[in-house]
Amino acid sequence: MTTSYNTLATLAIKQSWREARAFTVLFFALLVAVASSSTVGFFAERLHLAMTSKASEFLGADLVVSGTADATEEQLSLAHSLGLTGTHTVEFSTMLASQEEMVLANIKAITADYPLKGELRSQSALQASETTKYTLEAGHIWLEASLFDRLQLTPGDTVEVGATHLTASRILSHEPAQAGSGMGAFQPLALIHQDDLSATQAVQAGSRIFYRYLWLGDATAISKYQQQVAPLLLPQQRVQTLEDASPPLFQTLNKAQQYLNLTSLVAVLLASVGIALSATHFAQNRLQQAALLRCFGLSRRQTLSLFMLQLLLVGALAASLGAVIGWGAQKALFYMLADLLPQWIPEATLSTGLFSVGIGLLILFCFALPPLLALGRVPPMHVLRQEAAPLPTQAWIIYALALLGLTLTMWQLSLNIGLTLLLLTGGLATAFLLGVAVYGLLALLNQRLSSHLSWRLSLGHLLQTPLLAISQLLAFALIMLAMSLVVLLRNELLENWQQQLPKDAPNHFAFNIMPHEQAGFAQQLNQISSNVSPYYPMAPGRLTHVNGIPIKTYLPDNSPAERTVQRDLNLTWTQTLPQGNQIISGQWWPSQSELAPISVEDKLAKRLQLTLGDKVTFNLGGQPLESQVANIRSVDWGLVQPNFFIIFAPGYLEALPHTWLASFYVNSGRTAELHALRQKYPAVSLLNVKTVLTQLQSIMAQVSLAIESLLIFVLIAGFMVLLAGIQTTLSSRIQQSALLRSLGTKRSFIQRLHVMEFASLGAASGILAWIATELTSFALYRWAFEIPWQPHPWLCLLPLAGALLICGVGMLGTRRVAVTSPIQILHHSN
Amino acid sequence: MQKPILVAKRVGKSVPLNGEALTILKDISLTVHQGESLAIVGRSGSGKSTLLGLLAGLDTPSSGSILLARQKLEQLNEDERAAVRAQHVGFVFQSFQLLNSLTALENVMLPIELKQMPNARIQATELLKRVGLSHRLTHYPTQLSGGEQQRVAIARAFAAEPSILFADEPTGNLDHATGNMVTQLLFDLNKEAGTTLVLVTHDPNLAARCQQQISLEAGKIQ
Ligand SMILES: Nc1ncnc2c1ncn2[C@@H]1O[C@H](COP(=O)(O)OP(=O)(O)OP(=O)(O)O)[C@@H](O)[C@H]1O
Ligand SMILES: [Mg+2]
């Protein structure tokens, strides 16, 4: 063989450079494709990192082992052997006393390195700004604002904590591990240093202490620890990870992730259409060159290798440039979002960039391979006899392979085979069936309108090459499907989230409201809050017997339920089922009942092994009361609202001493009014749960902004694809127009032909996209997002939009046709 | 007497068409020696291009045998025939077949680069100068006239220093005067490099200048 692969490679480089003009379309299609999908990739990755790091700030660590028992030696040495860093806190309930008042508070003893993630924020006075600058030192105690209020303290005063005195130096305004506190969730919080712990003498045999071990480490070490510590756990302990930290946060995060995945799927889909079109175009233009090179003595393999190398070269260049652009675009996006996001966001990884470059190249070769292989079959005789063109016999097999490759790619991208298959098979099947139908329609139209010369010429052009027409139709429809799906989902998902988390979702709890204060408190609260939950009565009660068996004997040793029944449960009664609660079995208040009917939360029911009809005895202020399980219900603990394990039917507990509880929304500008409320009702505890909410809302804001920015990319990609598609038909159009014009037609007539052709193509694609969007969105809502589906009447605008869009892009893409003079065209040699 | 470079013995070609075998060529025998020239004439559709393709190894005959540069073409597979073409054969076509995406110079450089011969640029420039196009080096084919394009094609054909050159109606698309100029060029280069010429032509002038002529009618030598 006279031509080595080295020569081929050098030649490929030279040829690509020389033929740069011929590669423009392919180059830009791939560039836009990789740029948009890598922007999505980078952005999604960093957003995910930002969100998880926010979520772990929530927990104060990556993993927490907590419970009423101290950690064992084994648990600690396991953590150390895995290289985790850690700290721990000790929590207990005790009285805080000032000169004037005494209040029961939840005390958390910490060390200087607490928290491992997130931050402690404190204020020097109520009006002062929050800062993270200070660390808690021994001898000091930081109290929540409400404690300063109720103890009538000012910063700097001394507080009695158990057996010792500490200086209440600062107001604690933010503490990360607030959510899901181990005990006394309704008690206000104070932080002390662990060096002062023994002096308080609160930690003694028999006192109830809650230990929390916080661990930090890389993801693999954390998940290893989670697995290996499980068998070492004491019954009083449990493990919390990010997922448990805040279910609503993670629901939001998952939905956002799903949406971003979908957007990147759309980008990849669009990319492949664009690349497929321009790769086919590339191959078609190489027909003559292939035959010529074979005449020069290159073998079939060498000819193919030359083209492949060229493709690889141009592809690699375009793809890496695209990835760089994607990286820059992602940077810009985050710059725009700077106000919303934490100061420091982990950088996107190189592998994400390489991944999108790889995917770009994979798609390029998947779709360039069939037409290129067909080029290999060009007989060298083609140069002497034009009609000796090859027939791409095995194209279908290779397209099937390409489709498989695309499926794998999309699956890899979305990590969700269901979503991918749904989108792909659903889209393809409906698109194909409808494509055939629309083609039939066009043919019928053609027949009807064939007496009209301009229609015959314009539609005839479409229908001369039925396969090309169908594939173009499908390509355009796919683009419109993708774009309208993205818009559709953006609106509906956001609306759905907004509904789940309205702007004025409660952000405070009020409890310990005395019955005689309730009416007055409610009236004053209504003036400052736009959203107050129902008020629930709350009475303490201890569970003593189940079906007549004392609870101690009823429960197996070391049962996880022990903790629950050791202390008083908060009991309530109500006629209406609270929001976010759902009856799983039984009846919400049977009409007739001998014993007091109760409703039990499903997880507690499982832990206590309670079923419908079981008899449960409570000790209520020394009096036994026998009740019967009437129903079991699930509770959405994510909502900021009063939630109860056990609810009584009305009419049984009213005589007991009780207080009232409610949650409400107050915007951050109304601290003064809140302060006044607190002053007027000093016994009432107001708890701010602001942190949960603001985090959720800022994440929602981030996500919607991201989605809007990504839409632009999808639009650009779609536009590029349209242009690429029209580019492939350009030379045959130039030929037709040259012929028509040499026969004496006017330029405007040719333009009218184009308008008619593109408009019908666009309208037909629009109809197709309309139907396909409804079908796909139905499937997505039903099975992927699980939200209710309704028809979208505005989609009927798609055919019009399609006609306008494709006409616009088409006229832009073919302006050269009408401008080129026929003389110029005759000058073309072949 | 020089050695024969191209020998055809009872060559025939038929293609299947609608279930029947359509005979395009029948019983063609000829011999061409190194440095000689052969003209193939005949009416349109008589099988000239088909024969040229067979002789150059672009296709295989249905019967008979062809010896090109001492290789039995019918015994070689497509890749082996490609190697023979790479080593010995050059082409000039009626429709020029220049690559539109390359400049005149780059078109001429292509076969030189494929053969890994040194100084591709200098060689190609030299050849273009030889065909009188030294001022059009960086022009693209669409910017050249038909005659200029064909001269580039001839420069390209000679660039790989073939021992035998096949030309299918090299002057077919050119006017009389330009055709003469191209003919002159072919024979000049033929003389200088000792290249064997095999031409298909309708042009009696061109045919007359060849040492040998065969005339085809309905696939047979008259
Ligand atoms: N692959 C093929 N299939 C069917 N018919 C063929 C094939 N190849 C050649 N022919 C036929 O064989 C005949 C000879 O073709 P060829 O191209 O060799 O003619 P030609 O002498 O070069 O004509 P022209 O002067 O017009 O170029 C023609 O009738 C052509 O239709
Ligand atoms: Mg011919």
CSV table of N, CA and C in Angstrom, one decimal, chain A residues 1-4 6-8 11 14-15 17-22 286 288-289 292-301 306 379-386 824 827-830, chain B residues 49-50 52-54 58-59 78-79 82-83 85-87 89 91 93 95-102 106 109-111 113-116 121 140-145 149 156 168:
chain,number,residue,atom,x,y,z
A,1,MET,N,0.8,-1.2,0.0
A,1,MET,CA,0.0,0.0,0.0
A,1,MET,C,0.9,1.2,0.0
A,2,THR,N,0.6,2.1,-0.9
A,2,THR,CA,1.5,3.3,-1.1
A,2,THR,C,1.2,4.4,0.0
A,3,THR,N,-0.1,4.4,0.5
A,3,THR,CA,-0.4,5.5,1.3
A,3,THR,C,-0.6,5.0,2.8
A,4,SER,N,0.3,5.5,3.6
A,4,SER,CA,0.2,5.0,5.0
A,4,SER,C,-0.8,5.8,5.8
A,6,ASN,N,-0.2,7.5,8.4
A,6,ASN,CA,0.4,8.7,8.8
A,6,ASN,C,0.0,9.8,7.8
A,7,THR,N,0.3,9.4,6.5
A,7,THR,CA,0.0,10.3,5.4
A,7,THR,C,-1.5,10.7,5.4
A,8,LEU,N,-2.4,9.7,5.6
A,8,LEU,CA,-3.8,10.0,5.7
A,8,LEU,C,-4.1,11.0,6.7
A,11,LEU,N,-2.9,14.3,5.7
A,11,LEU,CA,-3.8,14.8,4.6
A,11,LEU,C,-5.1,15.3,5.2
A,14,LYS,N,-4.8,18.6,6.6
A,14,LYS,CA,-4.7,19.7,5.5
A,14,LYS,C,-6.0,19.9,4.9
A,15,GLN,N,-6.7,18.7,4.5
A,15,GLN,CA,-8.0,18.8,3.8
A,15,GLN,C,-9.0,19.5,4.7
A,17,TRP,N,-8.5,21.8,6.8
A,17,TRP,CA,-8.2,23.2,6.8
A,17,TRP,C,-8.6,23.8,5.5
A,18,ARG,N,-8.3,23.1,4.4
A,18,ARG,CA,-8.6,23.6,3.1
A,18,ARG,C,-10.1,23.7,2.9
A,19,GLU,N,-10.8,22.7,3.3
A,19,GLU,CA,-12.2,22.6,3.1
A,19,GLU,C,-13.0,23.3,4.2
A,20,ALA,N,-12.4,24.1,4.9
A,20,ALA,CA,-13.0,24.7,6.1
A,20,ALA,C,-14.4,25.3,5.8
A,21,ARG,N,-14.5,25.9,4.6
A,21,ARG,CA,-15.8,26.4,4.2
A,21,ARG,C,-16.9,25.4,4.1
A,22,ALA,N,-16.5,24.2,3.6
A,22,ALA,CA,-17.5,23.1,3.5
A,22,ALA,C,-18.0,22.6,4.9
A,286,ARG,N,-19.5,14.5,-0.3
A,286,ARG,CA,-18.3,13.8,-0.5
A,286,ARG,C,-18.4,12.8,-1.6
A,288,GLN,N,-18.6,12.8,-4.9
A,288,GLN,CA,-17.7,13.0,-6.0
A,288,GLN,C,-16.2,12.7,-5.5
A,289,GLN,N,-15.9,13.3,-4.4
A,289,GLN,CA,-14.6,13.2,-3.8
A,289,GLN,C,-14.2,11.8,-3.6
A,292,LEU,N,-13.4,10.1,-6.8
A,292,LEU,CA,-12.1,10.6,-7.3
A,292,LEU,C,-10.9,10.0,-6.6
A,293,LEU,N,-11.0,10.0,-5.3
A,293,LEU,CA,-9.9,9.4,-4.5
A,293,LEU,C,-9.7,8.0,-4.8
A,294,ARG,N,-10.8,7.3,-5.1
A,294,ARG,CA,-10.6,5.8,-5.4
A,294,ARG,C,-9.9,5.7,-6.8
A,295,CYS,N,-10.2,6.7,-7.7
A,295,CYS,CA,-9.5,6.7,-9.0
A,295,CYS,C,-8.0,6.9,-8.7
A,296,PHE,N,-7.7,7.8,-7.7
A,296,PHE,CA,-6.3,8.1,-7.4
A,296,PHE,C,-5.6,6.9,-6.8
A,297,GLY,N,-6.4,5.9,-6.5
A,297,GLY,CA,-5.8,4.6,-6.0
A,297,GLY,C,-5.9,4.4,-4.5
A,298,LEU,N,-6.8,5.2,-3.8
A,298,LEU,CA,-7.0,4.9,-2.4
A,298,LEU,C,-8.0,3.8,-2.3
A,299,SER,N,-7.8,2.9,-1.3
A,299,SER,CA,-8.7,1.8,-1.2
A,299,SER,C,-10.0,2.3,-0.5
A,300,ARG,N,-11.0,1.4,-0.5
A,300,ARG,CA,-12.2,1.8,0.2
A,300,ARG,C,-12.0,2.2,1.6
A,301,ARG,N,-11.2,1.4,2.3
A,301,ARG,CA,-10.9,1.6,3.7
A,301,ARG,C,-10.2,3.0,3.9
A,306,LEU,N,-10.0,8.5,5.7
A,306,LEU,CA,-9.7,9.9,5.5
A,306,LEU,C,-10.9,10.8,5.9
A,379,PRO,N,-18.8,3.3,-6.4
A,379,PRO,CA,-17.9,2.6,-7.3
A,379,PRO,C,-17.0,3.7,-8.0
A,380,PRO,N,-15.8,3.4,-8.2
A,380,PRO,CA,-14.9,4.4,-8.8
A,380,PRO,C,-15.5,4.8,-10.2
A,381,MET,N,-16.2,3.9,-10.8
A,381,MET,CA,-16.8,4.2,-12.1
A,381,MET,C,-17.7,5.5,-12.1
A,382,HIS,N,-18.1,5.9,-10.8
A,382,HIS,CA,-19.0,7.0,-10.7
A,382,HIS,C,-18.5,8.2,-11.4
A,383,VAL,N,-17.1,8.4,-11.5
A,383,VAL,CA,-16.6,9.5,-12.1
A,383,VAL,C,-16.8,9.5,-13.6
A,384,LEU,N,-16.9,8.3,-14.2
A,384,LEU,CA,-17.2,8.3,-15.6
A,384,LEU,C,-18.7,8.2,-15.9
A,385,ARG,N,-19.4,7.6,-15.1
A,385,ARG,CA,-20.9,7.5,-15.3
A,385,ARG,C,-21.6,7.9,-14.1
A,386,GLN,N,-22.2,9.1,-14.1
A,386,GLN,CA,-22.8,9.7,-12.9
A,386,GLN,C,-23.9,8.8,-12.2
A,824,GLN,N,-24.3,32.6,-12.9
A,824,GLN,CA,-23.3,32.1,-11.9
A,824,GLN,C,-23.5,30.6,-11.7
A,827,HIS,N,-22.1,28.5,-14.3
A,827,HIS,CA,-20.7,28.5,-14.2
A,827,HIS,C,-20.2,27.3,-13.4
A,828,HIS,N,-21.1,26.8,-12.5
A,828,HIS,CA,-20.7,25.7,-11.7
A,828,HIS,C,-20.3,24.5,-12.6
A,829,SER,N,-19.2,23.9,-12.3
A,829,SER,CA,-18.8,22.8,-13.2
A,829,SER,C,-19.5,21.5,-13.0
A,830,ASN,N,-19.8,21.2,-11.8
A,830,ASN,CA,-20.5,19.9,-11.6
A,830,ASN,C,-21.4,19.8,-10.4
B,49,SER,N,-16.9,4.9,-22.6
B,49,SER,CA,-16.6,5.1,-21.2
B,49,SER,C,-16.4,3.8,-20.4
B,50,THR,N,-17.3,2.9,-20.7
B,50,THR,CA,-17.3,1.6,-20.1
B,50,THR,C,-15.9,0.9,-20.3
B,52,LEU,N,-13.1,2.3,-21.2
B,52,LEU,CA,-12.0,3.1,-20.5
B,52,LEU,C,-12.0,2.7,-19.0
B,53,GLY,N,-13.2,2.6,-18.4
B,53,GLY,CA,-13.2,2.2,-17.0
B,53,GLY,C,-12.6,0.8,-16.8
B,54,LEU,N,-12.9,-0.1,-17.7
B,54,LEU,CA,-12.3,-1.4,-17.5
B,54,LEU,C,-10.8,-1.4,-17.7
B,58,LEU,N,-11.1,0.5,-13.1
B,58,LEU,CA,-12.2,1.1,-12.2
B,58,LEU,C,-13.3,0.0,-12.1
B,59,ASP,N,-13.4,-0.9,-13.0
B,59,ASP,CA,-14.4,-1.9,-12.9
B,59,ASP,C,-13.8,-3.2,-13.5
B,78,GLU,N,-10.7,-5.3,-5.4
B,78,GLU,CA,-10.8,-3.8,-5.6
B,78,GLU,C,-9.6,-3.1,-5.0
B,79,ASP,N,-9.2,-3.5,-3.8
B,79,ASP,CA,-8.1,-2.8,-3.1
B,79,ASP,C,-6.8,-3.0,-3.8
B,82,ALA,N,-6.9,-0.8,-6.7
B,82,ALA,CA,-6.6,0.6,-6.3
B,82,ALA,C,-5.1,0.8,-6.2
B,83,ALA,N,-4.4,-0.2,-5.7
B,83,ALA,CA,-2.9,0.0,-5.5
B,83,ALA,C,-2.3,0.2,-6.9
B,85,ARG,N,-3.7,1.4,-9.6
B,85,ARG,CA,-4.1,2.8,-10.0
B,85,ARG,C,-3.2,3.8,-9.4
B,86,ALA,N,-3.0,3.6,-8.0
B,86,ALA,CA,-2.2,4.6,-7.3
B,86,ALA,C,-0.8,4.7,-7.9
B,87,GLN,N,-0.3,3.5,-8.3
B,87,GLN,CA,1.1,3.5,-8.7
B,87,GLN,C,1.3,4.0,-10.2
B,89,VAL,N,-1.5,5.0,-12.7
B,89,VAL,CA,-2.6,5.5,-13.5
B,89,VAL,C,-2.9,7.0,-13.2
B,91,PHE,N,-5.8,10.2,-14.5
B,91,PHE,CA,-7.1,10.4,-15.2
B,91,PHE,C,-7.4,11.9,-15.5
B,93,PHE,N,-11.0,13.9,-17.0
B,93,PHE,CA,-12.4,13.6,-17.3
B,93,PHE,C,-13.0,14.7,-18.1
B,95,SER,N,-15.9,16.1,-17.5
B,95,SER,CA,-16.4,17.1,-16.6
B,95,SER,C,-15.4,17.6,-15.6
B,96,PHE,N,-14.2,17.4,-15.9
B,96,PHE,CA,-13.0,18.0,-15.1
B,96,PHE,C,-12.9,17.3,-13.7
B,97,GLN,N,-14.0,17.2,-12.9
B,97,GLN,CA,-14.0,16.6,-11.6
B,97,GLN,C,-12.9,17.2,-10.7
B,98,LEU,N,-12.9,18.5,-10.6
B,98,LEU,CA,-12.1,19.1,-9.6
B,98,LEU,C,-12.9,19.3,-8.3
B,99,LEU,N,-12.2,19.3,-7.2
B,99,LEU,CA,-12.9,19.5,-5.9
B,99,LEU,C,-13.1,20.9,-5.7
B,100,ASN,N,-14.4,21.3,-5.6
B,100,ASN,CA,-14.8,22.7,-5.6
B,100,ASN,C,-14.3,23.4,-4.3
B,101,SER,N,-14.1,22.6,-3.3
B,101,SER,CA,-13.7,23.2,-2.0
B,101,SER,C,-12.2,23.5,-1.9
B,102,LEU,N,-11.4,23.0,-2.9
B,102,LEU,CA,-10.0,23.3,-2.9
B,102,LEU,C,-9.6,24.3,-4.0
B,106,GLU,N,-4.2,23.4,-4.6
B,106,GLU,CA,-4.5,22.3,-3.7
B,106,GLU,C,-5.0,21.1,-4.4
B,109,MET,N,-2.0,19.4,-5.8
B,109,MET,CA,-1.2,18.9,-4.7
B,109,MET,C,-1.7,17.5,-4.2
B,110,LEU,N,-3.0,17.3,-4.3
B,110,LEU,CA,-3.7,16.2,-3.7
B,110,LEU,C,-3.1,14.8,-4.0
B,111,PRO,N,-2.9,14.5,-5.3
B,111,PRO,CA,-2.3,13.2,-5.6
B,111,PRO,C,-0.9,13.1,-5.2
B,113,GLU,N,0.5,14.5,-2.6
B,113,GLU,CA,0.5,14.2,-1.2
B,113,GLU,C,0.1,12.8,-0.9
B,114,LEU,N,-0.9,12.3,-1.6
B,114,LEU,CA,-1.4,10.9,-1.4
B,114,LEU,C,-0.2,9.9,-1.7
B,115,LYS,N,0.6,10.2,-2.6
B,115,LYS,CA,1.8,9.4,-3.0
B,115,LYS,C,3.0,9.6,-2.1
B,116,GLN,N,2.8,10.5,-1.1
B,116,GLN,CA,3.9,10.9,-0.2
B,116,GLN,C,5.2,11.3,-0.9
B,121,ARG,N,4.1,21.2,-2.9
B,121,ARG,CA,3.7,22.5,-3.3
B,121,ARG,C,4.5,23.0,-4.5
B,140,TYR,N,-10.4,29.2,-6.9
B,140,TYR,CA,-11.3,28.0,-6.7
B,140,TYR,C,-11.8,27.6,-8.1
B,141,PRO,N,-12.2,26.3,-8.3
B,141,PRO,CA,-12.6,25.9,-9.6
B,141,PRO,C,-13.8,26.7,-10.1
B,142,THR,N,-14.7,27.1,-9.2
B,142,THR,CA,-15.9,27.9,-9.8
B,142,THR,C,-15.4,29.3,-10.3
B,143,GLN,N,-14.2,29.7,-10.0
B,143,GLN,CA,-13.8,31.0,-10.4
B,143,GLN,C,-13.0,30.9,-11.7
B,144,LEU,N,-12.9,29.6,-12.3
B,144,LEU,CA,-12.1,29.4,-13.5
B,144,LEU,C,-13.1,29.0,-14.6
B,145,SER,N,-12.6,29.3,-15.8
B,145,SER,CA,-13.4,28.9,-17.0
B,145,SER,C,-13.2,27.4,-17.3
B,149,GLN,N,-10.2,25.1,-16.1
B,149,GLN,CA,-10.4,23.9,-15.2
B,149,GLN,C,-9.8,22.7,-15.7
B,156,ARG,N,-3.1,18.1,-12.6
B,156,ARG,CA,-3.3,17.1,-11.5
B,156,ARG,C,-3.0,15.7,-12.0
B,168,ASP,N,-11.2,10.7,-20.6
B,168,ASP,CA,-12.5,10.5,-21.2
B,168,ASP,C,-13.0,11.8,-21.7
